[in-house]
PDB file of C-alpha atoms in Angstrom:
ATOM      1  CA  UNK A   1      28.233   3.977  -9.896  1.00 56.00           C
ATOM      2  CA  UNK A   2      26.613   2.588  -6.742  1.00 66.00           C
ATOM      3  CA  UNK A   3      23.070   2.561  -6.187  1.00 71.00           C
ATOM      4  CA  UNK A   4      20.590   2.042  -3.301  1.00 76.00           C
ATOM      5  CA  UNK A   5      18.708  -1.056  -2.921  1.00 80.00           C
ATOM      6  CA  UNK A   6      15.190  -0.151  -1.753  1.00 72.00           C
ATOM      7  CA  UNK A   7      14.152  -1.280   1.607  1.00 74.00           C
ATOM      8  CA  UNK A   8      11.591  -4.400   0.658  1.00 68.00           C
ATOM      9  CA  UNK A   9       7.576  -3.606   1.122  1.00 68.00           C
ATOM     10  CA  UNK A  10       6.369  -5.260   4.733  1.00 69.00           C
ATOM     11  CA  UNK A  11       2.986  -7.101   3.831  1.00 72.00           C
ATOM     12  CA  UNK A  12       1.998  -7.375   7.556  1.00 74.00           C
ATOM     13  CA  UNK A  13      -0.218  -4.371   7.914  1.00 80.00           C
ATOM     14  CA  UNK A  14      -3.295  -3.065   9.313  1.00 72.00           C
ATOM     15  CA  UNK A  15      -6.328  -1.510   8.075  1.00 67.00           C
ATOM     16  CA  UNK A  16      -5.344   2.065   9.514  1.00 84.00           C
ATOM     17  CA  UNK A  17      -2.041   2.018   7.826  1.00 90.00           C
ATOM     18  CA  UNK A  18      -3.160   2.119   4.329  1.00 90.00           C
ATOM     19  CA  UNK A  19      -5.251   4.807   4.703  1.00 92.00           C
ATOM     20  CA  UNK A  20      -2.327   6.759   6.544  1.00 93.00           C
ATOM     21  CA  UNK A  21      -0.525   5.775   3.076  1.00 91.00           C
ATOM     22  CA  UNK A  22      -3.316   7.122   0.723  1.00 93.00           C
ATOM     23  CA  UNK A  23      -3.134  10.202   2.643  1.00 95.00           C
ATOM     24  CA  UNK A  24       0.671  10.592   2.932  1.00 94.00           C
ATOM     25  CA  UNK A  25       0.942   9.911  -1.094  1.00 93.00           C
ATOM     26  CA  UNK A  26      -1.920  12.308  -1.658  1.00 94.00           C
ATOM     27  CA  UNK A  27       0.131  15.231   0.311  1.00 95.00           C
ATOM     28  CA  UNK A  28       3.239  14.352  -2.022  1.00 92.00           C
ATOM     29  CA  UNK A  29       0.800  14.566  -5.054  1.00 90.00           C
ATOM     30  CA  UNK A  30      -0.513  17.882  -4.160  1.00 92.00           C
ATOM     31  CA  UNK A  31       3.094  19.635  -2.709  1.00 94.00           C
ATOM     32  CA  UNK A  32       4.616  18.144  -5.965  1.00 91.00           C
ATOM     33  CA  UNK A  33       1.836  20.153  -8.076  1.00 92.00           C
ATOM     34  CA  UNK A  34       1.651  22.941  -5.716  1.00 94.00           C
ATOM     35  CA  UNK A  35       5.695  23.488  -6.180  1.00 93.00           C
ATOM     36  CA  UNK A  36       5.541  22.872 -10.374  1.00 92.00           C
ATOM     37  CA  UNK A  37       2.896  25.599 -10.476  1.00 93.00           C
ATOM     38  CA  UNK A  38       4.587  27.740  -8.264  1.00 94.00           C
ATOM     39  CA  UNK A  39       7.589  27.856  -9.956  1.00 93.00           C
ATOM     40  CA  UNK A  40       6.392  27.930 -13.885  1.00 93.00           C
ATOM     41  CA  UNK A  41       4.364  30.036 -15.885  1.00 93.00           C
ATOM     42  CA  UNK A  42       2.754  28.750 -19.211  1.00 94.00           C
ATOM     43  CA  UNK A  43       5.857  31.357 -20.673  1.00 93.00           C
ATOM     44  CA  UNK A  44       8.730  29.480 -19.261  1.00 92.00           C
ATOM     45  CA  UNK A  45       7.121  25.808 -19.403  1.00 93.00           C
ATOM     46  CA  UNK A  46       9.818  23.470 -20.920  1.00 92.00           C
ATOM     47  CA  UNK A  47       9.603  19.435 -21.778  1.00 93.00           C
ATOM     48  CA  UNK A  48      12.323  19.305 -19.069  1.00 93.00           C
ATOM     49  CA  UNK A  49      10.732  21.578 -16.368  1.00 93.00           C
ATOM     50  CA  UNK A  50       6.916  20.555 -16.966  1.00 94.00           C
ATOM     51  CA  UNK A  51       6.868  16.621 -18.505  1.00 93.00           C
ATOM     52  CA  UNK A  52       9.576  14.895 -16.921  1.00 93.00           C
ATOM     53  CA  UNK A  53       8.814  16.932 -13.749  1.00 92.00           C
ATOM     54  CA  UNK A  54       4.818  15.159 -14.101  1.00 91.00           C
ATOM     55  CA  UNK A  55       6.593  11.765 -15.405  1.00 91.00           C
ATOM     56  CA  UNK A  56       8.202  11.695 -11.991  1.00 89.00           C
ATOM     57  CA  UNK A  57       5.038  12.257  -9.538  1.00 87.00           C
ATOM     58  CA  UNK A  58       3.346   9.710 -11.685  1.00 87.00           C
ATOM     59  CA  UNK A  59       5.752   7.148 -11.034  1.00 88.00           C
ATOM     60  CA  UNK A  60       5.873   8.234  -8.076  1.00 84.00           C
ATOM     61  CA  UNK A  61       2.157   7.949  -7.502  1.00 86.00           C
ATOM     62  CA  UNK A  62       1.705   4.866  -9.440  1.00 86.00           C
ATOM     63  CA  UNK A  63       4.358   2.818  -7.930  1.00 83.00           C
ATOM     64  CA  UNK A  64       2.715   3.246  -4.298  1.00 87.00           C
ATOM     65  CA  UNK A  65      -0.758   3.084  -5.216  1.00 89.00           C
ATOM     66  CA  UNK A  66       0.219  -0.443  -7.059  1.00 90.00           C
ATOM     67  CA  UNK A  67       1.321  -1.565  -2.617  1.00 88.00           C
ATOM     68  CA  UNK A  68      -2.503  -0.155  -1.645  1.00 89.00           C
ATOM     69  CA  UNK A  69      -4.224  -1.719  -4.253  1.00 88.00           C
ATOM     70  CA  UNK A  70      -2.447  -5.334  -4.045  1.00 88.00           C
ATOM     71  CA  UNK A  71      -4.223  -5.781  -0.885  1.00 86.00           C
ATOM     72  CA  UNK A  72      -7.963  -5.627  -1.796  1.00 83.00           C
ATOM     73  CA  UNK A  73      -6.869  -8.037  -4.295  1.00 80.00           C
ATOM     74  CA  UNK A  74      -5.232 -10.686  -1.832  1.00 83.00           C
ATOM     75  CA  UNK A  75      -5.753 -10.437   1.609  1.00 82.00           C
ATOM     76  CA  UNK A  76      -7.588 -12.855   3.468  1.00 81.00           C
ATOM     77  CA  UNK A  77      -9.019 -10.022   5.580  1.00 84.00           C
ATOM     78  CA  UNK A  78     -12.548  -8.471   4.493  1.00 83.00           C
ATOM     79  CA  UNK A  79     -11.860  -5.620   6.517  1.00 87.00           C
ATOM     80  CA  UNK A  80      -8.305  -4.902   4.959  1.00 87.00           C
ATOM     81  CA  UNK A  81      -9.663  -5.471   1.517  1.00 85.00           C
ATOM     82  CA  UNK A  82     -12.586  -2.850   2.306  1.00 85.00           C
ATOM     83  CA  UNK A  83      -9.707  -0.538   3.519  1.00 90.00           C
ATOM     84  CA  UNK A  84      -7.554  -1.077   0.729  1.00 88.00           C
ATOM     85  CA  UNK A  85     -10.433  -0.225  -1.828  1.00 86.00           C
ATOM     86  CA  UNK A  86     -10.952   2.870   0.465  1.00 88.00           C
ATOM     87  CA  UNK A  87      -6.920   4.072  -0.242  1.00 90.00           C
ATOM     88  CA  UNK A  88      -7.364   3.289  -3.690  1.00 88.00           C
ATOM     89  CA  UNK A  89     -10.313   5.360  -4.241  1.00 86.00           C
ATOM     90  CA  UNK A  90      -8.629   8.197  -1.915  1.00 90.00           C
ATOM     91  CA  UNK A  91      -5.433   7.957  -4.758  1.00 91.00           C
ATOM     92  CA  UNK A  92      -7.552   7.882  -7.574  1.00 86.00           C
ATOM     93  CA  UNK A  93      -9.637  10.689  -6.571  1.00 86.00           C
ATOM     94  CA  UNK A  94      -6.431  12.961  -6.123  1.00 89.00           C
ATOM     95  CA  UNK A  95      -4.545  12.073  -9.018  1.00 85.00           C
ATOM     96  CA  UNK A  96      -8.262  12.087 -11.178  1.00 83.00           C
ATOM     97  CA  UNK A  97      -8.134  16.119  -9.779  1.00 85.00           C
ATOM     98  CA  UNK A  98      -4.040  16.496 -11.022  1.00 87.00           C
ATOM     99  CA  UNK A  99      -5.723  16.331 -14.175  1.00 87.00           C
ATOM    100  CA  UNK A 100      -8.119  19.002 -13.377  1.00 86.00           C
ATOM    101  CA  UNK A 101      -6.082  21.473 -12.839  1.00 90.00           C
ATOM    102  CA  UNK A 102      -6.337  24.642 -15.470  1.00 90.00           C
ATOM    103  CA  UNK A 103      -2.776  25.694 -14.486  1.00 94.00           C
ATOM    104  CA  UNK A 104      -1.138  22.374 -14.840  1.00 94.00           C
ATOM    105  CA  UNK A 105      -2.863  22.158 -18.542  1.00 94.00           C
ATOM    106  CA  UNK A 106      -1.876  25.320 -19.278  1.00 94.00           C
ATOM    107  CA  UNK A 107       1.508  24.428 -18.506  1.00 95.00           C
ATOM    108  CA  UNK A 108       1.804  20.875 -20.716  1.00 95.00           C
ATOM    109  CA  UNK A 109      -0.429  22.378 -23.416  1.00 95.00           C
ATOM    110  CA  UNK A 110       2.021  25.846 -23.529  1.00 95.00           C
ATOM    111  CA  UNK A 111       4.989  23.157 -23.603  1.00 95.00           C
ATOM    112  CA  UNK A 112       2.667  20.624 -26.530  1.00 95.00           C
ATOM    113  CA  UNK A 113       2.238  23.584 -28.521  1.00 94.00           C
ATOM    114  CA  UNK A 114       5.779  25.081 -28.341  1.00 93.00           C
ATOM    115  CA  UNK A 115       8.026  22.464 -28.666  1.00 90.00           C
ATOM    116  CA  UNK A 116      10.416  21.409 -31.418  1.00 90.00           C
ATOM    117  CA  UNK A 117       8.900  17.715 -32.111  1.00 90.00           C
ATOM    118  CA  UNK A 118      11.256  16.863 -35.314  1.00 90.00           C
ATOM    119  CA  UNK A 119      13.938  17.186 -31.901  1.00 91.00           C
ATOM    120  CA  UNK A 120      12.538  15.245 -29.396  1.00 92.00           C
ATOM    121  CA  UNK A 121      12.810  11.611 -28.808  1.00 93.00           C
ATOM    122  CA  UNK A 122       9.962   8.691 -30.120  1.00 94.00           C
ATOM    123  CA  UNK A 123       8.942   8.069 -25.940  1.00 93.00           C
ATOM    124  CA  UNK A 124       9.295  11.457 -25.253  1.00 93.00           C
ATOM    125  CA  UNK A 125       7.033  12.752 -27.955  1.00 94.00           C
ATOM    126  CA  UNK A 126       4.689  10.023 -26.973  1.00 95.00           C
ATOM    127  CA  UNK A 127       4.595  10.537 -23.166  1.00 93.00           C
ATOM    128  CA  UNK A 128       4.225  14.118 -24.125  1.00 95.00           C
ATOM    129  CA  UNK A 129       0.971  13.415 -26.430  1.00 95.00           C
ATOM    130  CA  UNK A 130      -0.322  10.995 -23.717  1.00 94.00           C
ATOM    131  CA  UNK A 131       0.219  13.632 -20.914  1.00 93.00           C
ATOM    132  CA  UNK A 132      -1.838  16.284 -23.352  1.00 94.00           C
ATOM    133  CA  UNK A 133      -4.406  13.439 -24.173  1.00 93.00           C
ATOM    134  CA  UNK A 134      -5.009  13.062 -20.267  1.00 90.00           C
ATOM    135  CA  UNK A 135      -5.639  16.016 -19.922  1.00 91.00           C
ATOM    136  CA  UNK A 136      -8.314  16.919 -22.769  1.00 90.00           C
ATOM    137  CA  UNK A 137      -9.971  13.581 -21.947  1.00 86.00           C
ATOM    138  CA  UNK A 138     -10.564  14.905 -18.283  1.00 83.00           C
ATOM    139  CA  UNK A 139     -12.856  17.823 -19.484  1.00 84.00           C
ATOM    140  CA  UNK A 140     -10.150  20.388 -19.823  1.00 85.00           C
ATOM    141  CA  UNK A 141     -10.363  22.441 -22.870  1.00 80.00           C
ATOM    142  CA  UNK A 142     -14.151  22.493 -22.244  1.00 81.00           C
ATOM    143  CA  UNK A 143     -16.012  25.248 -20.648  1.00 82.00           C
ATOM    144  CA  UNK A 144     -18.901  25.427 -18.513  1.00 83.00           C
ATOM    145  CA  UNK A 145     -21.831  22.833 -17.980  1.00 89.00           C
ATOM    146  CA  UNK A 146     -19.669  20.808 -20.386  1.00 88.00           C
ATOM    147  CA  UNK A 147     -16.419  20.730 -18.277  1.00 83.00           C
ATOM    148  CA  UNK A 148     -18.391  20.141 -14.901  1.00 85.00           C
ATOM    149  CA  UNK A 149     -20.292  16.978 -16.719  1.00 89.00           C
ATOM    150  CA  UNK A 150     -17.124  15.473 -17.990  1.00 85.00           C
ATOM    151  CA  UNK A 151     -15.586  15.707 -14.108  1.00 82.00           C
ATOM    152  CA  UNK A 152     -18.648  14.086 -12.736  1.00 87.00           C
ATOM    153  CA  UNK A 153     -18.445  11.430 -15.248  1.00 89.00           C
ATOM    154  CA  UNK A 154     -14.472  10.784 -14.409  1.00 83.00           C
ATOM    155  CA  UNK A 155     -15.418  10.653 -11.007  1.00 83.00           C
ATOM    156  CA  UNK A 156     -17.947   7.865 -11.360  1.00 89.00           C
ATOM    157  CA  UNK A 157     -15.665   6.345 -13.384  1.00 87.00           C
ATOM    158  CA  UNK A 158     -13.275   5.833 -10.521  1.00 81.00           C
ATOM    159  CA  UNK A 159     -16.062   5.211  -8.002  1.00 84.00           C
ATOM    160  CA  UNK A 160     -17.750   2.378 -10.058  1.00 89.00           C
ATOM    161  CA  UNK A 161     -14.048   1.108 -10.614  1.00 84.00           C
ATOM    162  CA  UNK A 162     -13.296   0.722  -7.146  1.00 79.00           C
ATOM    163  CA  UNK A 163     -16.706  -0.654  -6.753  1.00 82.00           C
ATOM    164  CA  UNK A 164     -16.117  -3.434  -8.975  1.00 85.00           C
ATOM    165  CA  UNK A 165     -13.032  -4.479  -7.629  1.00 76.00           C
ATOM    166  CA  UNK A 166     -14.672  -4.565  -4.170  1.00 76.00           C
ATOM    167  CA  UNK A 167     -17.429  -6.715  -5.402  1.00 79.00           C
ATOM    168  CA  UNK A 168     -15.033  -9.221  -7.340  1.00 75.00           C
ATOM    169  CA  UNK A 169     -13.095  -9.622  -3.573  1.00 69.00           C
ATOM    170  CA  UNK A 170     -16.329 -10.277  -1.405  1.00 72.00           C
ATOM    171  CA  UNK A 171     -17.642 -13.125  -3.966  1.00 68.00           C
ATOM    172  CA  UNK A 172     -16.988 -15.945  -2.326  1.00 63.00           C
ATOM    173  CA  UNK A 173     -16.622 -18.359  -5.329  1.00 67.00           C
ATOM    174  CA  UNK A 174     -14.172 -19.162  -7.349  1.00 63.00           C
ATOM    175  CA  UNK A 175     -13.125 -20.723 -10.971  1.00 60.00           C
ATOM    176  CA  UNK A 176     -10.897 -23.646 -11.550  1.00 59.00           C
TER     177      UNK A 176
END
């Protein structure tokens, strides 16, 4: 079986290109969702159709956020580490909102609560819980003034994350 060797990441980029990134991975987040949802119903939800379908745009989405965030980490450039915090917080922002989604719950929860678990696989019952535990500890399952509160709070979450990392690159001091 012969496979592809991925083309190798370029490190020599500009500010303007990581946001174009953010953007272009947050377009393949949301037509990835959009085309799960529109071809499912909570009826026909399987581990195959649903799960692996979400393990896949979370690579996905994980893998290239991992290239955006390496820069506010290492480069020598203020400018491209401020930009690179900006993608980052873009990502996080979408994929914080995947788990928002009613339908998409009702999709893994209709798949949690229907499948055969003495059947399934050790990671694939665990990615499966983890999935459903993502989901419940974004607010969904709540209702109201309670589900609202828990989204603001996620959302902080990711802004005072991003914050922090920002802060850690423009200290200027170091430890031996």
């Amino acid at each position: 079986m012969k496979t592809s060797i991925p083309d190798l990441p370029s490190f020599l980029v500009g500010p303007s290109q990581l946001i174009h990134s953010a953007v272009d991975l947050i377009n393949e987040i949301q037509t990835a969702t959009k085309q799960l949802l529109d071809k499912l119903t909570p009826r026909d939800a399987t581990f195959e159709s649903v799960v692996l379908s979400m393990a896949r745009i979370d690579n996905d989405i994980k893998s290239k956020v991992q290239f955006l965030a390496f820069f506010q980490a290492v480069s020598p450039s203020l400018q491209l580490r401020q930009e690179s915090s900006t993608a980052v917080s873009m990502v996080d922002t979408a994929y914080l909102e995947l788990f928002q989604d009613d339908r998409l719950f009702a999709l893994v929860d209709a798949v949690h609560n229907n499948c055969d678990w003495s059947q399934m696989e050790v990671e694939d019952r665990k990615f499966l819980t983890k999935l459903h535990s993502t989901f419940i500890d974004n607010g969904l399952g709540l209702k109201g003034k309670n589900k609202k509160r828990s989204y603001e709070i996620s959302k902080r979450l990711v802004e005072l994350r991003v914050a922090f990392t920002e802060n850690l690159s423009l200290d200027p001091r170091y430890v031996w």
